[in-house]
PDB file of C-alpha atoms in Angstrom:
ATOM      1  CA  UNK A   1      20.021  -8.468   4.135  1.00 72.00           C
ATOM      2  CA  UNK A   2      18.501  -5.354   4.264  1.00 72.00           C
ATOM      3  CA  UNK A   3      21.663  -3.562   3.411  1.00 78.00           C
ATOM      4  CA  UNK A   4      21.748  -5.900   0.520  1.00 79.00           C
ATOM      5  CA  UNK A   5      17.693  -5.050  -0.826  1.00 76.00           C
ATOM      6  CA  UNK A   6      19.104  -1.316  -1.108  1.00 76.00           C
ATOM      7  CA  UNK A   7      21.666  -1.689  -2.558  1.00 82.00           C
ATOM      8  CA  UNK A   8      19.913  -4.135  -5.202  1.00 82.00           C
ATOM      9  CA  UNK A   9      16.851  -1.783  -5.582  1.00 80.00           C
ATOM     10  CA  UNK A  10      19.288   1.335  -6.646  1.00 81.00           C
ATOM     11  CA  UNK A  11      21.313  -0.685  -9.122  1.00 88.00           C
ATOM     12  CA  UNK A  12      17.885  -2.505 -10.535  1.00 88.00           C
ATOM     13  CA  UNK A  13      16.593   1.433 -10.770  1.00 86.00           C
ATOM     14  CA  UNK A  14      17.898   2.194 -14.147  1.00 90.00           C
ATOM     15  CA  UNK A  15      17.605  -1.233 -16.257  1.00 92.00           C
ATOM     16  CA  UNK A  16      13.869  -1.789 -15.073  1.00 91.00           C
ATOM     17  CA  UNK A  17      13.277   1.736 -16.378  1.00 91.00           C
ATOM     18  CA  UNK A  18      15.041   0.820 -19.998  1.00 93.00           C
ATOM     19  CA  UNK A  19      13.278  -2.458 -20.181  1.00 94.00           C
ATOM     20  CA  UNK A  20       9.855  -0.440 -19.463  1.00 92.00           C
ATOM     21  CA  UNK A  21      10.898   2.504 -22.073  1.00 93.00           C
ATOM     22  CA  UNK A  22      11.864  -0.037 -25.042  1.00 93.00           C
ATOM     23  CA  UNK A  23       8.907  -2.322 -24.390  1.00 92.00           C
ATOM     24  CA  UNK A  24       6.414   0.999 -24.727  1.00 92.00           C
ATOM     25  CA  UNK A  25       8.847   2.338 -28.050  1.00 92.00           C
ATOM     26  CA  UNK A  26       8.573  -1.302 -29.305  1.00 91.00           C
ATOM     27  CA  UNK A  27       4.464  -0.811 -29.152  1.00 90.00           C
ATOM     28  CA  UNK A  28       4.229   2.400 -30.029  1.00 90.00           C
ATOM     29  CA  UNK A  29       5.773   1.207 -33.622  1.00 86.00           C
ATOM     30  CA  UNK A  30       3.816   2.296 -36.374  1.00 86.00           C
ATOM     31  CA  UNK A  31       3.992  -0.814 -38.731  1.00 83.00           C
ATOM     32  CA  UNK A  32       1.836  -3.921 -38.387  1.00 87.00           C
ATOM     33  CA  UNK A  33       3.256  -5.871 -35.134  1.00 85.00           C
ATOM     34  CA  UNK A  34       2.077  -9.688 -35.301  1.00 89.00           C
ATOM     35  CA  UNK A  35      -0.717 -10.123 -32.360  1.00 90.00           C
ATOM     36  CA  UNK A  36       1.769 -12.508 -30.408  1.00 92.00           C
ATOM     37  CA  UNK A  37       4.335  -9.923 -30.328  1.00 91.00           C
ATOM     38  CA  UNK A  38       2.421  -7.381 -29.379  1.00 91.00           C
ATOM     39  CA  UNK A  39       0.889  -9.614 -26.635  1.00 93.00           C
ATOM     40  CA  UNK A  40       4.479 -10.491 -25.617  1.00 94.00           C
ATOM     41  CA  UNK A  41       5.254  -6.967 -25.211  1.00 93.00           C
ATOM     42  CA  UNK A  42       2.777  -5.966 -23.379  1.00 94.00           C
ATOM     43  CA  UNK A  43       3.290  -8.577 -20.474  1.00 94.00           C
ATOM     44  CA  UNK A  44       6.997  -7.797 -20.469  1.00 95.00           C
ATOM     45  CA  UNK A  45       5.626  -3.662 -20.123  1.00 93.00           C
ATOM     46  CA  UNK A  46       3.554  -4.994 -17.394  1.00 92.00           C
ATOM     47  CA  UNK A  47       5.829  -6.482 -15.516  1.00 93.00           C
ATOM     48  CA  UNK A  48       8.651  -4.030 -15.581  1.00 93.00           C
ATOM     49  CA  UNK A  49       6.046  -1.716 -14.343  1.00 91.00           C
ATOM     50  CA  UNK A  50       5.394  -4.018 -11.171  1.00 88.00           C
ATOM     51  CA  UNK A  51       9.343  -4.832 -10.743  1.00 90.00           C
ATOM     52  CA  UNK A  52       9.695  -0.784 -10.772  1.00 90.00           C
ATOM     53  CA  UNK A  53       6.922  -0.635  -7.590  1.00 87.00           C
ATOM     54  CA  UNK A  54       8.718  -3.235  -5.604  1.00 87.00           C
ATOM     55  CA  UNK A  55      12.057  -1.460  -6.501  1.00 89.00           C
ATOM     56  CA  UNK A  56      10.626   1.920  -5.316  1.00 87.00           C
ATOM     57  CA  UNK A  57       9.109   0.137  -2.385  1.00 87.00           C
ATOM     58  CA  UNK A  58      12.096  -1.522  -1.170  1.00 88.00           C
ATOM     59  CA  UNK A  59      14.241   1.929  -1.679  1.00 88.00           C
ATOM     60  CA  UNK A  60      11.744   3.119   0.483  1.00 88.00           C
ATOM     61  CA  UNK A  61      12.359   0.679   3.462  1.00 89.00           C
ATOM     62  CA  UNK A  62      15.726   1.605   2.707  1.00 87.00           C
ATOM     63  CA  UNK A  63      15.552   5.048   3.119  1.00 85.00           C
ATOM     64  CA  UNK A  64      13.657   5.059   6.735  1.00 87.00           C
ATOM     65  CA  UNK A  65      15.988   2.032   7.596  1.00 84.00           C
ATOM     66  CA  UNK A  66      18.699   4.431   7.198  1.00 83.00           C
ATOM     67  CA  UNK A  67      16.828   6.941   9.423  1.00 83.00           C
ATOM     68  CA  UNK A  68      16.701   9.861   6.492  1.00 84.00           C
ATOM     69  CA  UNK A  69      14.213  12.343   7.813  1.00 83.00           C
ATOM     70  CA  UNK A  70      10.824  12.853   5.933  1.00 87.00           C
ATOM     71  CA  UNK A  71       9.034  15.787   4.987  1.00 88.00           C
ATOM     72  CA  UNK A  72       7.504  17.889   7.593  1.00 91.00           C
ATOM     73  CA  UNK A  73       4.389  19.777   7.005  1.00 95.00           C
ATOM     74  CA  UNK A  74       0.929  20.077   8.034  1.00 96.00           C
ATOM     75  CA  UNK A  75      -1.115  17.298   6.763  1.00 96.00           C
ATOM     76  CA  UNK A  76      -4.849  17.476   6.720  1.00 96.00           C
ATOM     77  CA  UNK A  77      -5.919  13.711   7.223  1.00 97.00           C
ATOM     78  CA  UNK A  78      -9.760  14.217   6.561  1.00 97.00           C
ATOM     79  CA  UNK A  79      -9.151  15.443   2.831  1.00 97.00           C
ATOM     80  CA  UNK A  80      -6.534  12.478   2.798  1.00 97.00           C
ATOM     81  CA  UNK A  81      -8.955   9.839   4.193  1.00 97.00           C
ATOM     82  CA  UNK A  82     -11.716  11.031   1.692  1.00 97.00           C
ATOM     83  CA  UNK A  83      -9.428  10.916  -1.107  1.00 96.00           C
ATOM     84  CA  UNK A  84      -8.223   7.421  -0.164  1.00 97.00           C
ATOM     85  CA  UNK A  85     -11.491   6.171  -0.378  1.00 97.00           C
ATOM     86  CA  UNK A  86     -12.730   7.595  -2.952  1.00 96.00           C
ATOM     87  CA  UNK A  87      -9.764   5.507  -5.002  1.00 96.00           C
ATOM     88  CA  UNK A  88     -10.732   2.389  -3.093  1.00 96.00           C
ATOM     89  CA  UNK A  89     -14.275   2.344  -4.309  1.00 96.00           C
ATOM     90  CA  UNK A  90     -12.935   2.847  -7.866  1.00 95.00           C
ATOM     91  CA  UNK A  91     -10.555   0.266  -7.272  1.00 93.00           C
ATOM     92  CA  UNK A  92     -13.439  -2.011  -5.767  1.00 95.00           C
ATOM     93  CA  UNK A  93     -16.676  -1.357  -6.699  1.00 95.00           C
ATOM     94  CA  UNK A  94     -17.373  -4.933  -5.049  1.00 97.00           C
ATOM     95  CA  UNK A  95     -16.666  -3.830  -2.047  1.00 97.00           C
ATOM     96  CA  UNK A  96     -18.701  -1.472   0.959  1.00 97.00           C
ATOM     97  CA  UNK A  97     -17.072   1.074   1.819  1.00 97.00           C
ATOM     98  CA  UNK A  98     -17.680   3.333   4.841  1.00 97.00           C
ATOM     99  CA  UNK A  99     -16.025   6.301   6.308  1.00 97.00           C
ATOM    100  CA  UNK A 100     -16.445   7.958   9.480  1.00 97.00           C
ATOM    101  CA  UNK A 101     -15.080  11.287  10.299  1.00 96.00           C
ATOM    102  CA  UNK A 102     -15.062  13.668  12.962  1.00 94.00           C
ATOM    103  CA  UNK A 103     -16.513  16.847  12.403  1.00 92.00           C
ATOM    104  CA  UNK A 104     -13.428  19.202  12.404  1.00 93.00           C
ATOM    105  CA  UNK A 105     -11.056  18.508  10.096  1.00 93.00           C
ATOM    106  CA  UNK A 106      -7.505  16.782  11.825  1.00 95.00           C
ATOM    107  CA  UNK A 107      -4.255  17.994  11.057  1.00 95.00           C
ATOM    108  CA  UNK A 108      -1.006  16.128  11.937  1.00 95.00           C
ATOM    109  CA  UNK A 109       2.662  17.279  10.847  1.00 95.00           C
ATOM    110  CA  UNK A 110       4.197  14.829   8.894  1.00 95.00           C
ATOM    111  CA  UNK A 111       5.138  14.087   5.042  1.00 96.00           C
ATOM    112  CA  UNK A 112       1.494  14.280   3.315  1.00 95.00           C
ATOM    113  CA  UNK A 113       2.602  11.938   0.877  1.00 94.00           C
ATOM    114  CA  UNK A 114       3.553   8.783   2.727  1.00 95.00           C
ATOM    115  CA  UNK A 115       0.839   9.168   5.016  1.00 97.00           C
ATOM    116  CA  UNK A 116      -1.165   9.067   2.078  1.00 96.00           C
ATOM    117  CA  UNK A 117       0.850   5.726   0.990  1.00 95.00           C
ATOM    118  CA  UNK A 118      -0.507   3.952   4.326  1.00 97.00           C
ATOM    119  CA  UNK A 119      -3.946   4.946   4.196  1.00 97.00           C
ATOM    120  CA  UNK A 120      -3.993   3.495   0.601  1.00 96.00           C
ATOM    121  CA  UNK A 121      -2.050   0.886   1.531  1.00 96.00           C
ATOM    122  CA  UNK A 122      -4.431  -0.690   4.333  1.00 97.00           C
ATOM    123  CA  UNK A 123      -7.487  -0.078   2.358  1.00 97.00           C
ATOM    124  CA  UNK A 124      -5.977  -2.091  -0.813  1.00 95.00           C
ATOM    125  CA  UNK A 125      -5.486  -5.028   1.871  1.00 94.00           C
ATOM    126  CA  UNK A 126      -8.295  -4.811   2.849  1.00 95.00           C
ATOM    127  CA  UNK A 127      -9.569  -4.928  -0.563  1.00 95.00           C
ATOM    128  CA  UNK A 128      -7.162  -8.186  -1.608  1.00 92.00           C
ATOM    129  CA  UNK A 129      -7.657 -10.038   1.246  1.00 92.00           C
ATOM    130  CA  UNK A 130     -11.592 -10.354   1.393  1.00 95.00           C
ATOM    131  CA  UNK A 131     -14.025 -11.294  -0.852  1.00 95.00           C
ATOM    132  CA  UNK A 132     -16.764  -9.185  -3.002  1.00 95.00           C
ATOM    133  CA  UNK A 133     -19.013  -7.362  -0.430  1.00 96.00           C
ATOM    134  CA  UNK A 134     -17.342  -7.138   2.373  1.00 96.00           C
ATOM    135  CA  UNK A 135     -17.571  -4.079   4.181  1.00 97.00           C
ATOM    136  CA  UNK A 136     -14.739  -1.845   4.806  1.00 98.00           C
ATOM    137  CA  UNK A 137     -14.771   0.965   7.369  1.00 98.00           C
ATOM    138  CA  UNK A 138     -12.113   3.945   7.788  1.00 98.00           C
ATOM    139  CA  UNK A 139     -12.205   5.760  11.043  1.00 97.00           C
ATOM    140  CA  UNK A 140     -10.586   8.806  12.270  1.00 97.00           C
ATOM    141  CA  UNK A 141     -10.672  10.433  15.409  1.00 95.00           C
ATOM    142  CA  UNK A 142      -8.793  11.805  18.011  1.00 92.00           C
ATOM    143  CA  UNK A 143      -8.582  10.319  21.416  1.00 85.00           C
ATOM    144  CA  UNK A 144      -5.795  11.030  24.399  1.00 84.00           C
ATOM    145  CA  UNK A 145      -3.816  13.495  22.475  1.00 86.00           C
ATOM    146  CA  UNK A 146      -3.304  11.437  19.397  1.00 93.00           C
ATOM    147  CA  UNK A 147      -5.132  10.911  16.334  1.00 96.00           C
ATOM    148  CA  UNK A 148      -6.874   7.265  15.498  1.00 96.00           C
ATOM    149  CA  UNK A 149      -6.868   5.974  11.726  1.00 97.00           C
ATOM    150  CA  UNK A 150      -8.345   2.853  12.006  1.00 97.00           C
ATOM    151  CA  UNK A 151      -9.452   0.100   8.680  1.00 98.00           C
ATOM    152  CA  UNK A 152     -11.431  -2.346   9.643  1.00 97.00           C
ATOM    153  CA  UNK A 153     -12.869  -4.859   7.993  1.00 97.00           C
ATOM    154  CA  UNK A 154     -16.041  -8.328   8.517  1.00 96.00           C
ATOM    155  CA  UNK A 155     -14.021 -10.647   6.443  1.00 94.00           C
ATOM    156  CA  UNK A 156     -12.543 -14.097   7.280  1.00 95.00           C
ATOM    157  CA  UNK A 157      -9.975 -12.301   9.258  1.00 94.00           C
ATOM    158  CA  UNK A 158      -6.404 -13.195   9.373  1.00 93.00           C
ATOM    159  CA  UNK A 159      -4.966 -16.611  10.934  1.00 90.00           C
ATOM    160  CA  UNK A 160      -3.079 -15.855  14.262  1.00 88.00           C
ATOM    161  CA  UNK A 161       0.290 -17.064  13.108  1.00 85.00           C
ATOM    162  CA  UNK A 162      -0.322 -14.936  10.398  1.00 89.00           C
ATOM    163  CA  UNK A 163      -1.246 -11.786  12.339  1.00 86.00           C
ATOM    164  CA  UNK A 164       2.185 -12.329  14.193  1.00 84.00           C
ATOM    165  CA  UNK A 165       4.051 -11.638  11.274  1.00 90.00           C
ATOM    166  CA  UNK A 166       1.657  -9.396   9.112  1.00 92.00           C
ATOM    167  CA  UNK A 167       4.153  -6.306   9.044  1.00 92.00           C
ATOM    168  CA  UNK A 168       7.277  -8.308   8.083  1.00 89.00           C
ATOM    169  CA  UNK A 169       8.506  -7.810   4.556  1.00 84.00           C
ATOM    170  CA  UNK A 170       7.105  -9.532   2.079  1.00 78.00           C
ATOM    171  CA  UNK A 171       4.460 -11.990   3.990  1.00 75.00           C
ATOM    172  CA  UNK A 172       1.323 -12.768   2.259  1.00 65.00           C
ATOM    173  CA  UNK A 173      -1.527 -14.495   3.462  1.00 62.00           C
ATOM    174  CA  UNK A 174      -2.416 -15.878   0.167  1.00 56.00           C
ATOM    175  CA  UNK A 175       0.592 -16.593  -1.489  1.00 48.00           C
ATOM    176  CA  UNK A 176      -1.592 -17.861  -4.772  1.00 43.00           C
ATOM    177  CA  UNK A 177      -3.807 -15.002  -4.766  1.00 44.00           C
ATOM    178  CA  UNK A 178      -0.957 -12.664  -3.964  1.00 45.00           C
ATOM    179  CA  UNK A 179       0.643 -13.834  -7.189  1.00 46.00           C
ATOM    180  CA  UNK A 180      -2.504 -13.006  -9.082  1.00 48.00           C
ATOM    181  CA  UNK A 181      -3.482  -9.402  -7.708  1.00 51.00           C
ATOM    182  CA  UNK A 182       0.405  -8.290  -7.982  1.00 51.00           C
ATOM    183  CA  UNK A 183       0.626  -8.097  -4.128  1.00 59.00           C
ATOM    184  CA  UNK A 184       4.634  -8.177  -2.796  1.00 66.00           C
ATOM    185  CA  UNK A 185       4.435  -8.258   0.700  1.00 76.00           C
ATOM    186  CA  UNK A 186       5.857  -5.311   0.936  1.00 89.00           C
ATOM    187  CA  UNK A 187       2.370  -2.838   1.907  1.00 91.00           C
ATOM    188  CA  UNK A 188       2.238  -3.591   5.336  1.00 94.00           C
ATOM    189  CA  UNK A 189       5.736  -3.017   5.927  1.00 93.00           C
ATOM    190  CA  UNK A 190       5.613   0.211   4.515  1.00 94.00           C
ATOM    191  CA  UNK A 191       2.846   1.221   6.788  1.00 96.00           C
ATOM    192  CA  UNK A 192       4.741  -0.100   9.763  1.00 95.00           C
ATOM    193  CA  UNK A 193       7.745   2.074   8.671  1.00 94.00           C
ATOM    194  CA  UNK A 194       6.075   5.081   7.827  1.00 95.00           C
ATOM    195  CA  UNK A 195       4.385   5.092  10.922  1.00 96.00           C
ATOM    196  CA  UNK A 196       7.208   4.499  12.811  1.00 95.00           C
ATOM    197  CA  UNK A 197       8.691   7.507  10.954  1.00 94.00           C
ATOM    198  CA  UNK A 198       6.430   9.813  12.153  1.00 95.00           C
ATOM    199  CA  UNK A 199       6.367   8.410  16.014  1.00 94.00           C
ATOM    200  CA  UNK A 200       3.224   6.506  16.012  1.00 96.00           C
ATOM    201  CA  UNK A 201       2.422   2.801  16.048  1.00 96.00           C
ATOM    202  CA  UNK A 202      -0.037   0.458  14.105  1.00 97.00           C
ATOM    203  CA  UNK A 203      -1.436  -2.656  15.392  1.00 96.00           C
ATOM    204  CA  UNK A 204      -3.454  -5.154  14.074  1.00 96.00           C
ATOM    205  CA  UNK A 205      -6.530  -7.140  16.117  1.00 95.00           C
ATOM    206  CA  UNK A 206      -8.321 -10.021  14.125  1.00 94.00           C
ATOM    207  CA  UNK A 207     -10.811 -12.968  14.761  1.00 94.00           C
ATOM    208  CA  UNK A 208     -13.529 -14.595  12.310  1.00 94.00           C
ATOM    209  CA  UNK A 209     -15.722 -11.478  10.948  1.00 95.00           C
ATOM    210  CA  UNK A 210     -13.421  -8.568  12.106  1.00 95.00           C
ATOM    211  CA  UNK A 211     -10.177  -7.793  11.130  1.00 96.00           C
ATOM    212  CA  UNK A 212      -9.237  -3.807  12.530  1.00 97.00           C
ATOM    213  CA  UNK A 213      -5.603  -1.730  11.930  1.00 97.00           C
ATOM    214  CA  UNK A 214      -5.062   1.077  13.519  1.00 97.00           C
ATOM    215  CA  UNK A 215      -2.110   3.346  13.319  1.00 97.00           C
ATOM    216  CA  UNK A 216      -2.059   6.326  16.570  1.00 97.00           C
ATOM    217  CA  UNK A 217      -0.009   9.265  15.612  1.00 96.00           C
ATOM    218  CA  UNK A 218       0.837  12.315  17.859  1.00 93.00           C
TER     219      UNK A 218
END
């Protein structure tokens, strides 16, 4: 199966990215476009764009499936933690957001990018998967050699079959809602992989009025 998802995601590269670049020539034309057709277009635009993320997404499971190494620099996760949440308020102005930092700022070696990806990814389900003003809180210290990211939330918290399963590929909570917000499944899994990548872990702790991830790297 998973063999299958890559090789799907490479071939469905290219023809998501034509239906996206006719769709935005097809708006961008200068006579009068009837308002239904231009509605029409737009949705298809839209969704092309989301088809593209869970193509990139899923070529990204692919690639750390495969084992290919990652990039390897230092990574200053203070400046990425503020950035993150800087987005996340943007993204949710409904929301509280909190961040706690240590002092000094931490560095890690890893691939600045993708650890980027799973701060942003944890804070956006954190966002989707509570309501308007809950708080959110992102942590990071160090503690016994490592450092702690931690996202943790006083929402309705996540059912314990649920939390089983939360970093399997392409589990939602709220399959409805999901739909709605353009959620895949696929964030979670990402984090788990990236992580993994990099020789940490993630874990996940949840009851009524707490829900808390944290991902340890060395």
């Amino acid at each position: 199966l998973r063999g299958f998802a890559a090789d799907a995601s490479h071939e469905l590269r290219t023809p998501v990215a034509a239906v996206r670049g006719h769709a935005e020539l097809a708006l961008r034309h200068p006579g009068p476009v009837p308002p239904e057709v231009r509605r029409s277009l737009e949705r298809i635009d839209a969704e092309a764009l989301r088809m593209g993320a869970i193509v990139e997404d899923l070529l990204l499971l692919a690639r750390l499936d495969a084992g290919r190494p990652l990039a390897e620099e230092e990574v200053d996760l203070t400046r990425t933690a503020l950035d993150a949440v800087a987005d996340a308020r943007a993204a949710g102005p409904e929301h509280r957001w909190r961040l706690v930092l240590p002092e000094e700022p931490v560095l890690v070696r890893g691939d600045g990018h993708r650890l980027s990806q799973v701060v942003a990814n944890l804070l956006a389900n954190a966002r989707s998967h509570t309501p308007p003003g809950t708080e959110v809180e992102l942590r990071l210290e160090r503690a016994d050699g490592q450092v702690e990211l931690s996202v943790t939330d006083d929402g309705p918290g996540i059912a314990p079959e649920l939390a089983e399963r939360v970093f399997e590929r392409f589990v939602r909570g709220d399959r409805a809602r999901s739909r709605a917000t353009g959620s895949t499944g696929l964030g979670l899994a990402i984090v788990r992989a990236v992580v993994g990548a990099h020789g940490g872990t993630v874990t996940v702790a949840s009851r009524p009025g707490r829900t808390e991830f944290t991902v340890r790297l060395p």
